[in-house]
Amino acid sequence: AQSVTQLDSQVPVFEEAPVELRCNYSSSVSVYLFWYVQYPNQGLQLLLKYLSGSTLVESINGFEAEFNKSQTSFHLRKPSVHISDTAEYFCAVTNTGGFKTIFGAGTRLFVKA
Amino acid sequence: ETGVTQTPRHLVMGMTNKKSLKCEQHLGHNAMYWYKQSAKKPLELMFVYNFKEQTENNSVPSRFSPECPNSSHLFLHLHTLQPEDSALYLCASSQEQGIGNQPQHFGDGTRLSIL
């Protein structure tokens, strides 16, 4: 069985400060890892994904996440956040067989001026 | 524009009404999903269709009835709903179930309110 834990339900941060949103998972099989973002009144959008290869993956808007197999983590980071990054962020895990995707409960990032 | 369109965006209905939610995807995908998103709860997978065949029903009450006439369209028929069914209902699609390295593409959802 798979599970995903997002350790923080809300993260308030000031603009231009760094942020880390934490995600831990458990699985008995190999997995693919995803981060999705949900802006107000919208659906989820893919932010970045780890499939294989380099453990550090980046998005086009400055976010990055690092796959750590030993710690079963896939934390999301950004060195300097903007007001427009205010949204809810979901970590998701899919087994490599592709038949089950599990989403975390979400972390609400609130960027303050 | 995500390639997945949901209508209506908002729906208010009484407990005795019958209504339907519609989802259409223009991505050439073969798998489609219904999710329920309630405040302060994790995303709940409701139904999955792969190549028009239902492959998953996560113990969803029978007052929710899905329909997938083709790989591009997905409906959720609603009848005799309860107040706790008020939520955001999200539709998603992916290339096909079983290809785990492909992400899901979501619509903007239908905000459902039960009076």
mmCIF file of N, CA and C in Angstrom, chain B residues 55-95:
data_model
loop_
_atom_site.group_PDB
_atom_site.id
_atom_site.type_symbol
_atom_site.label_atom_id
_atom_site.label_comp_id
_atom_site.label_asym_id
_atom_site.label_seq_id
_atom_site.Cartn_x
_atom_site.Cartn_y
_atom_site.Cartn_z
ATOM 1 N N THR B 55 -13.002 1.146 -14.259
ATOM 2 C CA THR B 55 -12.014 0.286 -13.617
ATOM 3 C C THR B 55 -11.947 0.494 -12.113
ATOM 4 N N GLU B 56 -12.567 1.552 -11.637
ATOM 5 C CA GLU B 56 -12.503 1.802 -10.202
ATOM 6 C C GLU B 56 -13.745 2.537 -9.724
ATOM 7 N N ASN B 57 -14.276 2.055 -8.623
ATOM 8 C CA ASN B 57 -15.376 2.712 -7.918
ATOM 9 C C ASN B 57 -15.002 2.627 -6.454
ATOM 10 N N ASN B 58 -14.649 3.763 -5.869
ATOM 11 C CA ASN B 58 -14.143 3.760 -4.499
ATOM 12 C C ASN B 58 -15.280 3.838 -3.481
ATOM 13 N N SER B 59 -16.140 2.839 -3.518
ATOM 14 C CA SER B 59 -17.239 2.759 -2.539
ATOM 15 C C SER B 59 -18.073 4.030 -2.524
ATOM 16 N N VAL B 60 -18.358 4.528 -3.712
ATOM 17 C CA VAL B 60 -19.128 5.766 -3.831
ATOM 18 C C VAL B 60 -20.619 5.440 -3.708
ATOM 19 N N PRO B 61 -21.374 6.235 -2.950
ATOM 20 C CA PRO B 61 -22.820 5.974 -2.823
ATOM 21 C C PRO B 61 -23.513 5.981 -4.177
ATOM 22 N N SER B 62 -24.574 5.206 -4.281
ATOM 23 C CA SER B 62 -25.250 5.038 -5.568
ATOM 24 C C SER B 62 -25.971 6.296 -6.030
ATOM 25 N N ARG B 63 -26.085 7.299 -5.185
ATOM 26 C CA ARG B 63 -26.673 8.568 -5.629
ATOM 27 C C ARG B 63 -25.755 9.309 -6.610
ATOM 28 N N PHE B 64 -24.519 8.832 -6.757
ATOM 29 C CA PHE B 64 -23.604 9.315 -7.780
ATOM 30 C C PHE B 64 -23.486 8.229 -8.842
ATOM 31 N N SER B 65 -23.780 8.593 -10.081
ATOM 32 C CA SER B 65 -23.751 7.600 -11.147
ATOM 33 C C SER B 65 -22.909 8.129 -12.305
ATOM 34 N N PRO B 66 -21.746 7.519 -12.585
ATOM 35 C CA PRO B 66 -20.904 8.009 -13.673
ATOM 36 C C PRO B 66 -21.319 7.407 -15.010
ATOM 37 N N GLU B 67 -20.924 8.120 -16.059
ATOM 38 C CA GLU B 67 -21.159 7.619 -17.419
ATOM 39 C C GLU B 67 -20.011 8.084 -18.295
ATOM 40 N N CYS B 68 -19.499 7.207 -19.115
ATOM 41 C CA CYS B 68 -18.387 7.542 -20.009
ATOM 42 C C CYS B 68 -18.722 7.024 -21.399
ATOM 43 N N PRO B 69 -19.408 7.819 -22.207
ATOM 44 C CA PRO B 69 -19.841 7.351 -23.532
ATOM 45 C C PRO B 69 -18.700 7.185 -24.528
ATOM 46 N N ASN B 70 -17.621 7.937 -24.344
ATOM 47 C CA ASN B 70 -16.432 7.797 -25.182
ATOM 48 C C ASN B 70 -15.238 8.324 -24.403
ATOM 49 N N SER B 71 -14.055 8.188 -24.942
ATOM 50 C CA SER B 71 -12.855 8.550 -24.175
ATOM 51 C C SER B 71 -12.714 10.041 -23.924
ATOM 52 N N SER B 72 -13.509 10.847 -24.600
ATOM 53 C CA SER B 72 -13.391 12.297 -24.451
ATOM 54 C C SER B 72 -14.391 12.899 -23.479
ATOM 55 N N HIS B 73 -15.420 12.145 -23.130
ATOM 56 C CA HIS B 73 -16.493 12.697 -22.314
ATOM 57 C C HIS B 73 -16.745 11.834 -21.083
ATOM 58 N N LEU B 74 -17.016 12.530 -20.005
ATOM 59 C CA LEU B 74 -17.324 11.865 -18.735
ATOM 60 C C LEU B 74 -18.421 12.663 -18.055
ATOM 61 N N PHE B 75 -19.404 11.945 -17.539
ATOM 62 C CA PHE B 75 -20.502 12.589 -16.839
ATOM 63 C C PHE B 75 -20.590 12.032 -15.421
ATOM 64 N N LEU B 76 -21.151 12.861 -14.547
ATOM 65 C CA LEU B 76 -21.492 12.399 -13.201
ATOM 66 C C LEU B 76 -22.939 12.797 -12.948
ATOM 67 N N HIS B 77 -23.806 11.781 -12.916
ATOM 68 C CA HIS B 77 -25.234 12.025 -12.708
ATOM 69 C C HIS B 77 -25.521 12.014 -11.211
ATOM 70 N N LEU B 78 -26.271 13.013 -10.779
ATOM 71 C CA LEU B 78 -26.514 13.221 -9.352
ATOM 72 C C LEU B 78 -28.007 13.134 -9.051
ATOM 73 N N HIS B 79 -28.369 12.430 -8.005
ATOM 74 C CA HIS B 79 -29.777 12.417 -7.591
ATOM 75 C C HIS B 79 -29.876 12.120 -6.110
ATOM 76 N N THR B 80 -30.835 12.815 -5.496
ATOM 77 C CA THR B 80 -31.106 12.652 -4.065
ATOM 78 C C THR B 80 -29.844 12.831 -3.231
ATOM 79 N N LEU B 81 -29.146 13.930 -3.465
ATOM 80 C CA LEU B 81 -27.892 14.161 -2.752
ATOM 81 C C LEU B 81 -28.141 14.652 -1.327
ATOM 82 N N GLN B 82 -27.103 14.568 -0.519
ATOM 83 C CA GLN B 82 -27.141 14.966 0.877
ATOM 84 C C GLN B 82 -26.287 16.229 1.076
ATOM 85 N N PRO B 83 -26.538 16.972 2.139
ATOM 86 C CA PRO B 83 -25.731 18.183 2.372
ATOM 87 C C PRO B 83 -24.228 17.918 2.403
ATOM 88 N N GLU B 84 -23.812 16.760 2.896
ATOM 89 C CA GLU B 84 -22.377 16.460 2.962
ATOM 90 C C GLU B 84 -21.761 16.209 1.590
ATOM 91 N N ASP B 85 -22.593 16.172 0.553
ATOM 92 C CA ASP B 85 -22.069 16.024 -0.809
ATOM 93 C C ASP B 85 -21.628 17.359 -1.395
ATOM 94 N N SER B 86 -21.878 18.439 -0.690
ATOM 95 C CA SER B 86 -21.400 19.752 -1.150
ATOM 96 C C SER B 86 -19.880 19.731 -1.164
ATOM 97 N N ALA B 87 -19.307 20.063 -2.314
ATOM 98 C CA ALA B 87 -17.848 19.982 -2.479
ATOM 99 C C ALA B 87 -17.483 20.483 -3.865
ATOM 100 N N LEU B 88 -16.194 20.496 -4.143
ATOM 101 C CA LEU B 88 -15.694 20.757 -5.494
ATOM 102 C C LEU B 88 -15.461 19.400 -6.156
ATOM 103 N N TYR B 89 -16.064 19.190 -7.300
ATOM 104 C CA TYR B 89 -15.900 17.932 -8.019
ATOM 105 C C TYR B 89 -14.964 18.182 -9.200
ATOM 106 N N LEU B 90 -13.865 17.462 -9.203
ATOM 107 C CA LEU B 90 -12.824 17.640 -10.203
ATOM 108 C C LEU B 90 -12.795 16.450 -11.142
ATOM 109 N N CYS B 91 -12.672 16.767 -12.399
ATOM 110 C CA CYS B 91 -12.467 15.753 -13.433
ATOM 111 C C CYS B 91 -11.010 15.814 -13.859
ATOM 112 N N ALA B 92 -10.439 14.686 -14.176
ATOM 113 C CA ALA B 92 -9.060 14.646 -14.652
ATOM 114 C C ALA B 92 -8.940 13.602 -15.757
ATOM 115 N N SER B 93 -7.902 13.730 -16.562
ATOM 116 C CA SER B 93 -7.626 12.719 -17.574
ATOM 117 C C SER B 93 -6.126 12.436 -17.596
ATOM 118 N N SER B 94 -5.767 11.279 -18.115
ATOM 119 C CA SER B 94 -4.366 10.938 -18.329
ATOM 120 C C SER B 94 -4.279 10.050 -19.553
ATOM 121 N N GLN B 95 -3.062 9.826 -20.025
ATOM 122 C CA GLN B 95 -2.875 9.087 -21.273
ATOM 123 C C GLN B 95 -3.615 7.750 -21.206
#
